[in-house]
């Protein structure tokens, strides 16, 4: 069963625009929410992460917004660039566990 | 450090054949895991290990076996390959203590079962 739901499945954004990817989780208690970036032929790499006691975290052009009451979190990419074209995965870690539960992934294309 | 290495990079099997996907890490990470990646499904956990001699099942363990005889290696065995096991397989590792952002993924193995 998929405990983390990610949308959209694919997204096309013009260069300079804002890319927004959303994730929602269900009843399980999670204590860590990372986002991974994956380029074709490569393994996922950690992009940015947030804990549930924080509502927003920003690193450069990448921002995570976290809404604990709605059980939702989102990735915003400001001033999107063609080099940002990749597949993005949200994930969540159950409390007390080592494993990660991943969303379905979003293929992002930034048009020049 | 080489990080997390996986071999082979590509593999084609016939239904019923067996094979082992290799994974090794040189970061002395206690926790290692195997995921499969399928279109529209994200990454799903197959098996994981919190240390040498300790393994446990993830979301989709059927058809796969693992063992962890050393800290460095965590091979994934397909006993009798099926077309449903066509996928890209990723190995990941991290320390069990410390910052969770130390999770590292390998480059993946693309497996096709005919």
PDB file of C-alpha atoms in Angstrom:
ATOM      1  CA  UNK A   1       0.000   0.000   0.000  1.00  0.00           C
ATOM      2  CA  UNK A   2       1.232   3.459  -0.921  1.00  0.00           C
ATOM      3  CA  UNK A   3       1.365   5.567   2.221  1.00  0.00           C
ATOM      4  CA  UNK A   4       2.770   8.616   0.462  1.00  0.00           C
ATOM      5  CA  UNK A   5       0.907   9.958  -2.567  1.00  0.00           C
ATOM      6  CA  UNK A   6       2.732  12.270  -4.953  1.00  0.00           C
ATOM      7  CA  UNK A   7       1.380  14.506  -7.703  1.00  0.00           C
ATOM      8  CA  UNK A   8       1.577  15.344 -10.508  1.00  0.00           C
ATOM      9  CA  UNK A   9       3.108  12.375 -12.287  1.00  0.00           C
ATOM     10  CA  UNK A  10       4.703  14.692 -14.837  1.00  0.00           C
ATOM     11  CA  UNK A  11       5.177  18.435 -15.028  1.00  0.00           C
ATOM     12  CA  UNK A  12       6.396  20.816 -17.717  1.00  0.00           C
ATOM     13  CA  UNK A  13       7.524  24.294 -16.691  1.00  0.00           C
ATOM     14  CA  UNK A  14       9.058  27.114 -18.655  1.00  0.00           C
ATOM     15  CA  UNK A  15      12.546  28.289 -17.766  1.00  0.00           C
ATOM     16  CA  UNK A  16      12.360  30.842 -14.972  1.00  0.00           C
ATOM     17  CA  UNK A  17       9.011  29.582 -13.717  1.00  0.00           C
ATOM     18  CA  UNK A  18       8.081  27.953 -10.413  1.00  0.00           C
ATOM     19  CA  UNK A  19       7.821  24.164 -10.249  1.00  0.00           C
ATOM     20  CA  UNK A  20       5.551  22.767  -7.536  1.00  0.00           C
ATOM     21  CA  UNK A  21       5.314  19.099  -6.585  1.00  0.00           C
ATOM     22  CA  UNK A  22       2.939  17.912  -3.883  1.00  0.00           C
ATOM     23  CA  UNK A  23       2.899  14.959  -1.513  1.00  0.00           C
ATOM     24  CA  UNK A  24       0.344  13.766   1.009  1.00  0.00           C
ATOM     25  CA  UNK A  25       0.728  11.083   3.609  1.00  0.00           C
ATOM     26  CA  UNK A  26      -1.743   8.955   5.466  1.00  0.00           C
ATOM     27  CA  UNK A  27      -2.162   7.947   9.063  1.00  0.00           C
ATOM     28  CA  UNK A  28       1.263   6.557   9.908  1.00  0.00           C
ATOM     29  CA  UNK A  29       3.418   8.820  12.061  1.00  0.00           C
ATOM     30  CA  UNK A  30       6.425  10.025  10.123  1.00  0.00           C
ATOM     31  CA  UNK A  31       9.298  12.050  11.557  1.00  0.00           C
ATOM     32  CA  UNK A  32      11.428  12.959   8.554  1.00  0.00           C
ATOM     33  CA  UNK A  33      10.477  14.073   5.038  1.00  0.00           C
ATOM     34  CA  UNK A  34      13.229  14.132   2.388  1.00  0.00           C
ATOM     35  CA  UNK A  35      13.041  14.950  -1.294  1.00  0.00           C
ATOM     36  CA  UNK A  36      15.259  13.118  -3.771  1.00  0.00           C
ATOM     37  CA  UNK A  37      16.356  14.160  -7.251  1.00  0.00           C
ATOM     38  CA  UNK A  38      17.152  11.541  -9.873  1.00  0.00           C
ATOM     39  CA  UNK A  39      18.766  12.096 -13.263  1.00  0.00           C
ATOM     40  CA  UNK A  40      18.400   9.465 -16.018  1.00  0.00           C
ATOM     41  CA  UNK A  41      20.652   6.459 -15.456  1.00  0.00           C
ATOM     42  CA  UNK A  42      21.588   7.567 -11.949  1.00  0.00           C
ATOM     43  CA  UNK A  43      20.502   6.715  -8.428  1.00  0.00           C
ATOM     44  CA  UNK A  44      18.395   9.160  -6.394  1.00  0.00           C
ATOM     45  CA  UNK A  45      20.290  11.831  -4.469  1.00  0.00           C
ATOM     46  CA  UNK A  46      19.051  13.777  -1.469  1.00  0.00           C
ATOM     47  CA  UNK A  47      17.969  17.288  -2.434  1.00  0.00           C
ATOM     48  CA  UNK A  48      16.425  18.767   0.710  1.00  0.00           C
ATOM     49  CA  UNK A  49      14.650  17.467   3.809  1.00  0.00           C
ATOM     50  CA  UNK A  50      12.417  18.719   6.618  1.00  0.00           C
ATOM     51  CA  UNK A  51      11.239  17.572  10.041  1.00  0.00           C
ATOM     52  CA  UNK A  52       7.568  17.960  11.080  1.00  0.00           C
ATOM     53  CA  UNK A  53       8.280  20.627  13.705  1.00  0.00           C
ATOM     54  CA  UNK A  54       9.217  23.090  10.945  1.00  0.00           C
ATOM     55  CA  UNK A  55       6.719  24.582   8.449  1.00  0.00           C
ATOM     56  CA  UNK A  56       9.212  25.628   5.784  1.00  0.00           C
ATOM     57  CA  UNK A  57      12.814  25.014   4.804  1.00  0.00           C
ATOM     58  CA  UNK A  58      14.676  26.804   2.049  1.00  0.00           C
ATOM     59  CA  UNK A  59      17.965  25.885   0.406  1.00  0.00           C
ATOM     60  CA  UNK A  60      18.846  28.108  -2.521  1.00  0.00           C
ATOM     61  CA  UNK A  61      16.084  27.840  -5.119  1.00  0.00           C
ATOM     62  CA  UNK A  62      14.502  24.826  -3.411  1.00  0.00           C
ATOM     63  CA  UNK A  63      11.869  25.173  -0.665  1.00  0.00           C
ATOM     64  CA  UNK A  64       9.877  22.568   1.224  1.00  0.00           C
ATOM     65  CA  UNK A  65       6.533  23.680   2.654  1.00  0.00           C
ATOM     66  CA  UNK A  66       5.093  21.409   5.346  1.00  0.00           C
ATOM     67  CA  UNK A  67       1.493  21.375   6.611  1.00  0.00           C
ATOM     68  CA  UNK A  68       1.316  18.971   9.540  1.00  0.00           C
ATOM     69  CA  UNK A  69      -2.444  19.273  10.148  1.00  0.00           C
ATOM     70  CA  UNK A  70      -3.228  18.534   6.498  1.00  0.00           C
ATOM     71  CA  UNK A  71      -0.543  15.816   6.303  1.00  0.00           C
ATOM     72  CA  UNK A  72       0.850  17.453   3.163  1.00  0.00           C
ATOM     73  CA  UNK A  73       4.239  18.708   2.053  1.00  0.00           C
ATOM     74  CA  UNK A  74       5.436  20.212  -1.181  1.00  0.00           C
ATOM     75  CA  UNK A  75       8.599  21.069  -3.072  1.00  0.00           C
ATOM     76  CA  UNK A  76       8.893  24.441  -4.752  1.00  0.00           C
ATOM     77  CA  UNK A  77      11.647  25.122  -7.265  1.00  0.00           C
ATOM     78  CA  UNK A  78      12.013  28.836  -7.925  1.00  0.00           C
ATOM     79  CA  UNK A  79      13.500  30.196 -11.162  1.00  0.00           C
ATOM     80  CA  UNK A  80      13.432  26.682 -12.658  1.00  0.00           C
ATOM     81  CA  UNK A  81      16.324  25.865 -14.995  1.00  0.00           C
ATOM     82  CA  UNK A  82      16.760  23.230 -17.732  1.00  0.00           C
ATOM     83  CA  UNK A  83      19.331  21.546 -15.462  1.00  0.00           C
ATOM     84  CA  UNK A  84      16.524  20.916 -12.955  1.00  0.00           C
ATOM     85  CA  UNK A  85      14.898  18.513 -15.427  1.00  0.00           C
ATOM     86  CA  UNK A  86      14.841  15.215 -13.521  1.00  0.00           C
ATOM     87  CA  UNK A  87      12.549  12.885 -11.630  1.00  0.00           C
ATOM     88  CA  UNK A  88      11.723  14.007  -8.097  1.00  0.00           C
ATOM     89  CA  UNK A  89      10.619  11.726  -5.272  1.00  0.00           C
ATOM     90  CA  UNK A  90       9.201  12.703  -1.937  1.00  0.00           C
ATOM     91  CA  UNK A  91       9.668  10.293   0.935  1.00  0.00           C
ATOM     92  CA  UNK A  92       8.797   9.875   4.584  1.00  0.00           C
ATOM     93  CA  UNK A  93      10.384   7.928   7.418  1.00  0.00           C
ATOM     94  CA  UNK A  94       8.139   6.192   9.986  1.00  0.00           C
ATOM     95  CA  UNK A  95       8.956   7.110  13.578  1.00  0.00           C
ATOM     96  CA  UNK A  96      11.485   4.750  15.076  1.00  0.00           C
ATOM     97  CA  UNK A  97      12.222   3.092  11.735  1.00  0.00           C
ATOM     98  CA  UNK A  98      15.239   3.214   9.467  1.00  0.00           C
ATOM     99  CA  UNK A  99      13.421   2.718   6.168  1.00  0.00           C
ATOM    100  CA  UNK A 100      11.909   5.327   3.853  1.00  0.00           C
ATOM    101  CA  UNK A 101       8.499   5.226   2.153  1.00  0.00           C
ATOM    102  CA  UNK A 102       8.581   6.888  -1.255  1.00  0.00           C
ATOM    103  CA  UNK A 103       6.014   8.671  -3.360  1.00  0.00           C
ATOM    104  CA  UNK A 104       5.391   7.653  -6.961  1.00  0.00           C
ATOM    105  CA  UNK A 105       7.737  10.228  -8.470  1.00  0.00           C
ATOM    106  CA  UNK A 106       7.302  13.309 -10.687  1.00  0.00           C
ATOM    107  CA  UNK A 107       9.081  13.714 -13.991  1.00  0.00           C
ATOM    108  CA  UNK A 108       9.903  17.406 -14.295  1.00  0.00           C
ATOM    109  CA  UNK A 109      10.826  18.975 -17.621  1.00  0.00           C
ATOM    110  CA  UNK A 110      12.012  22.571 -17.802  1.00  0.00           C
ATOM    111  CA  UNK A 111      11.662  24.016 -21.298  1.00  0.00           C
ATOM    112  CA  UNK A 112      14.312  26.534 -22.322  1.00  0.00           C
TER     113      UNK A 112
ATOM    114  CA  UNK B   1      35.446   6.504  -0.902  1.00  0.00           C
ATOM    115  CA  UNK B   2      33.673   4.701  -3.730  1.00  0.00           C
ATOM    116  CA  UNK B   3      30.329   5.120  -1.932  1.00  0.00           C
ATOM    117  CA  UNK B   4      27.698   2.532  -2.892  1.00  0.00           C
ATOM    118  CA  UNK B   5      28.603   0.325  -5.837  1.00  0.00           C
ATOM    119  CA  UNK B   6      26.290  -2.049  -7.698  1.00  0.00           C
ATOM    120  CA  UNK B   7      27.034  -4.727 -10.259  1.00  0.00           C
ATOM    121  CA  UNK B   8      26.059  -5.500 -12.915  1.00  0.00           C
ATOM    122  CA  UNK B   9      24.712  -2.291 -14.455  1.00  0.00           C
ATOM    123  CA  UNK B  10      22.507  -4.189 -16.915  1.00  0.00           C
ATOM    124  CA  UNK B  11      21.277  -7.785 -16.988  1.00  0.00           C
ATOM    125  CA  UNK B  12      18.916  -9.809 -19.162  1.00  0.00           C
ATOM    126  CA  UNK B  13      17.566 -13.088 -17.799  1.00  0.00           C
ATOM    127  CA  UNK B  14      15.207 -15.732 -19.032  1.00  0.00           C
ATOM    128  CA  UNK B  15      12.232 -16.748 -16.925  1.00  0.00           C
ATOM    129  CA  UNK B  16      13.296 -19.242 -14.292  1.00  0.00           C
ATOM    130  CA  UNK B  17      16.961 -18.278 -14.210  1.00  0.00           C
ATOM    131  CA  UNK B  18      18.595 -17.207 -10.979  1.00  0.00           C
ATOM    132  CA  UNK B  19      21.083 -14.444 -10.353  1.00  0.00           C
ATOM    133  CA  UNK B  20      22.601 -12.261  -7.657  1.00  0.00           C
ATOM    134  CA  UNK B  21      22.718  -8.482  -7.737  1.00  0.00           C
ATOM    135  CA  UNK B  22      25.751  -7.228  -5.893  1.00  0.00           C
ATOM    136  CA  UNK B  23      25.884  -4.203  -3.609  1.00  0.00           C
ATOM    137  CA  UNK B  24      28.863  -2.949  -1.624  1.00  0.00           C
ATOM    138  CA  UNK B  25      29.620   0.164   0.389  1.00  0.00           C
ATOM    139  CA  UNK B  26      32.860   1.414   1.910  1.00  0.00           C
ATOM    140  CA  UNK B  27      31.410   3.943   4.368  1.00  0.00           C
ATOM    141  CA  UNK B  28      30.975   1.506   7.274  1.00  0.00           C
ATOM    142  CA  UNK B  29      27.207   2.067   7.169  1.00  0.00           C
ATOM    143  CA  UNK B  30      25.194  -0.300   9.332  1.00  0.00           C
ATOM    144  CA  UNK B  31      21.893   0.068   7.450  1.00  0.00           C
ATOM    145  CA  UNK B  32      21.579  -1.224   3.893  1.00  0.00           C
ATOM    146  CA  UNK B  33      18.495  -1.701   1.756  1.00  0.00           C
ATOM    147  CA  UNK B  34      17.262  -2.751  -1.649  1.00  0.00           C
ATOM    148  CA  UNK B  35      14.569  -0.917  -3.627  1.00  0.00           C
ATOM    149  CA  UNK B  36      12.976  -1.555  -6.965  1.00  0.00           C
ATOM    150  CA  UNK B  37      11.836   1.297  -9.167  1.00  0.00           C
ATOM    151  CA  UNK B  38       8.956   0.873 -11.560  1.00  0.00           C
ATOM    152  CA  UNK B  39       7.159   3.557 -13.630  1.00  0.00           C
ATOM    153  CA  UNK B  40       4.372   5.208 -11.630  1.00  0.00           C
ATOM    154  CA  UNK B  41       5.250   3.212  -8.500  1.00  0.00           C
ATOM    155  CA  UNK B  42       8.180   5.142  -7.113  1.00  0.00           C
ATOM    156  CA  UNK B  43      10.742   3.174  -5.128  1.00  0.00           C
ATOM    157  CA  UNK B  44       9.493   0.199  -3.153  1.00  0.00           C
ATOM    158  CA  UNK B  45      11.493  -1.440  -0.394  1.00  0.00           C
ATOM    159  CA  UNK B  46      12.353  -5.096  -0.988  1.00  0.00           C
ATOM    160  CA  UNK B  47      14.599  -6.051   1.941  1.00  0.00           C
ATOM    161  CA  UNK B  48      16.754  -4.230   4.422  1.00  0.00           C
ATOM    162  CA  UNK B  49      19.446  -4.912   7.017  1.00  0.00           C
ATOM    163  CA  UNK B  50      20.443  -2.993  10.151  1.00  0.00           C
ATOM    164  CA  UNK B  51      23.744  -4.802  10.512  1.00  0.00           C
ATOM    165  CA  UNK B  52      25.718  -7.932   9.714  1.00  0.00           C
ATOM    166  CA  UNK B  53      23.624 -11.040  10.309  1.00  0.00           C
ATOM    167  CA  UNK B  54      20.331  -9.103  10.543  1.00  0.00           C
ATOM    168  CA  UNK B  55      17.869  -8.791   7.666  1.00  0.00           C
ATOM    169  CA  UNK B  56      14.160  -8.058   7.383  1.00  0.00           C
ATOM    170  CA  UNK B  57      11.474  -7.810   4.737  1.00  0.00           C
ATOM    171  CA  UNK B  58      10.201  -4.624   3.162  1.00  0.00           C
ATOM    172  CA  UNK B  59       7.048  -3.970   1.127  1.00  0.00           C
ATOM    173  CA  UNK B  60       7.700  -6.349  -1.783  1.00  0.00           C
ATOM    174  CA  UNK B  61       9.963  -9.217  -0.617  1.00  0.00           C
ATOM    175  CA  UNK B  62       8.430 -12.123  -2.547  1.00  0.00           C
ATOM    176  CA  UNK B  63      10.826 -13.743  -5.011  1.00  0.00           C
ATOM    177  CA  UNK B  64      13.929 -12.182  -3.452  1.00  0.00           C
ATOM    178  CA  UNK B  65      16.412 -13.341  -0.827  1.00  0.00           C
ATOM    179  CA  UNK B  66      19.124 -11.412   0.978  1.00  0.00           C
ATOM    180  CA  UNK B  67      21.911 -12.099   3.426  1.00  0.00           C
ATOM    181  CA  UNK B  68      24.349  -9.833   5.254  1.00  0.00           C
ATOM    182  CA  UNK B  69      27.537 -11.651   6.221  1.00  0.00           C
ATOM    183  CA  UNK B  70      29.673  -8.474   6.322  1.00  0.00           C
ATOM    184  CA  UNK B  71      29.026  -4.797   6.977  1.00  0.00           C
ATOM    185  CA  UNK B  72      30.180  -3.927   3.443  1.00  0.00           C
ATOM    186  CA  UNK B  73      28.119  -6.284   1.270  1.00  0.00           C
ATOM    187  CA  UNK B  74      24.399  -6.829   0.831  1.00  0.00           C
ATOM    188  CA  UNK B  75      23.616  -9.075  -2.172  1.00  0.00           C
ATOM    189  CA  UNK B  76      20.096  -9.536  -3.530  1.00  0.00           C
ATOM    190  CA  UNK B  77      19.233 -12.962  -4.958  1.00  0.00           C
ATOM    191  CA  UNK B  78      16.529 -13.773  -7.447  1.00  0.00           C
ATOM    192  CA  UNK B  79      15.872 -17.482  -7.082  1.00  0.00           C
ATOM    193  CA  UNK B  80      13.665 -18.003 -10.147  1.00  0.00           C
ATOM    194  CA  UNK B  81      13.293 -14.858 -12.225  1.00  0.00           C
ATOM    195  CA  UNK B  82       9.856 -13.829 -13.473  1.00  0.00           C
ATOM    196  CA  UNK B  83       8.886 -11.107 -16.006  1.00  0.00           C
ATOM    197  CA  UNK B  84       7.265  -9.185 -13.110  1.00  0.00           C
ATOM    198  CA  UNK B  85      10.756  -8.700 -11.704  1.00  0.00           C
ATOM    199  CA  UNK B  86      11.785  -6.583 -14.684  1.00  0.00           C
ATOM    200  CA  UNK B  87      12.756  -3.337 -12.988  1.00  0.00           C
ATOM    201  CA  UNK B  88      15.577  -1.055 -11.975  1.00  0.00           C
ATOM    202  CA  UNK B  89      17.078  -2.071  -8.637  1.00  0.00           C
ATOM    203  CA  UNK B  90      18.759   0.358  -6.272  1.00  0.00           C
ATOM    204  CA  UNK B  91      20.841  -0.395  -3.229  1.00  0.00           C
ATOM    205  CA  UNK B  92      21.118   2.244  -0.489  1.00  0.00           C
ATOM    206  CA  UNK B  93      23.039   2.586   2.753  1.00  0.00           C
ATOM    207  CA  UNK B  94      23.279   4.920   5.733  1.00  0.00           C
ATOM    208  CA  UNK B  95      24.501   4.902   9.312  1.00  0.00           C
ATOM    209  CA  UNK B  96      21.858   3.816  11.850  1.00  0.00           C
ATOM    210  CA  UNK B  97      22.759   6.712  14.108  1.00  0.00           C
ATOM    211  CA  UNK B  98      23.451  10.265  13.189  1.00  0.00           C
ATOM    212  CA  UNK B  99      21.897  12.386  10.488  1.00  0.00           C
ATOM    213  CA  UNK B 100      19.374  10.648   8.215  1.00  0.00           C
ATOM    214  CA  UNK B 101      20.502  12.745   5.249  1.00  0.00           C
ATOM    215  CA  UNK B 102      23.534  10.483   4.972  1.00  0.00           C
ATOM    216  CA  UNK B 103      21.506   7.949   2.956  1.00  0.00           C
ATOM    217  CA  UNK B 104      23.388   7.157  -0.252  1.00  0.00           C
ATOM    218  CA  UNK B 105      22.014   5.310  -3.259  1.00  0.00           C
ATOM    219  CA  UNK B 106      23.973   3.228  -5.728  1.00  0.00           C
ATOM    220  CA  UNK B 107      23.760   3.792  -9.508  1.00  0.00           C
ATOM    221  CA  UNK B 108      21.252   1.000 -10.054  1.00  0.00           C
ATOM    222  CA  UNK B 109      20.972  -2.298 -11.937  1.00  0.00           C
ATOM    223  CA  UNK B 110      18.548  -2.481 -14.851  1.00  0.00           C
ATOM    224  CA  UNK B 111      17.138  -6.009 -15.018  1.00  0.00           C
ATOM    225  CA  UNK B 112      15.036  -7.413 -17.845  1.00  0.00           C
ATOM    226  CA  UNK B 113      13.390 -10.822 -17.505  1.00  0.00           C
ATOM    227  CA  UNK B 114      12.171 -12.328 -20.762  1.00  0.00           C
TER     228      UNK B 114
END
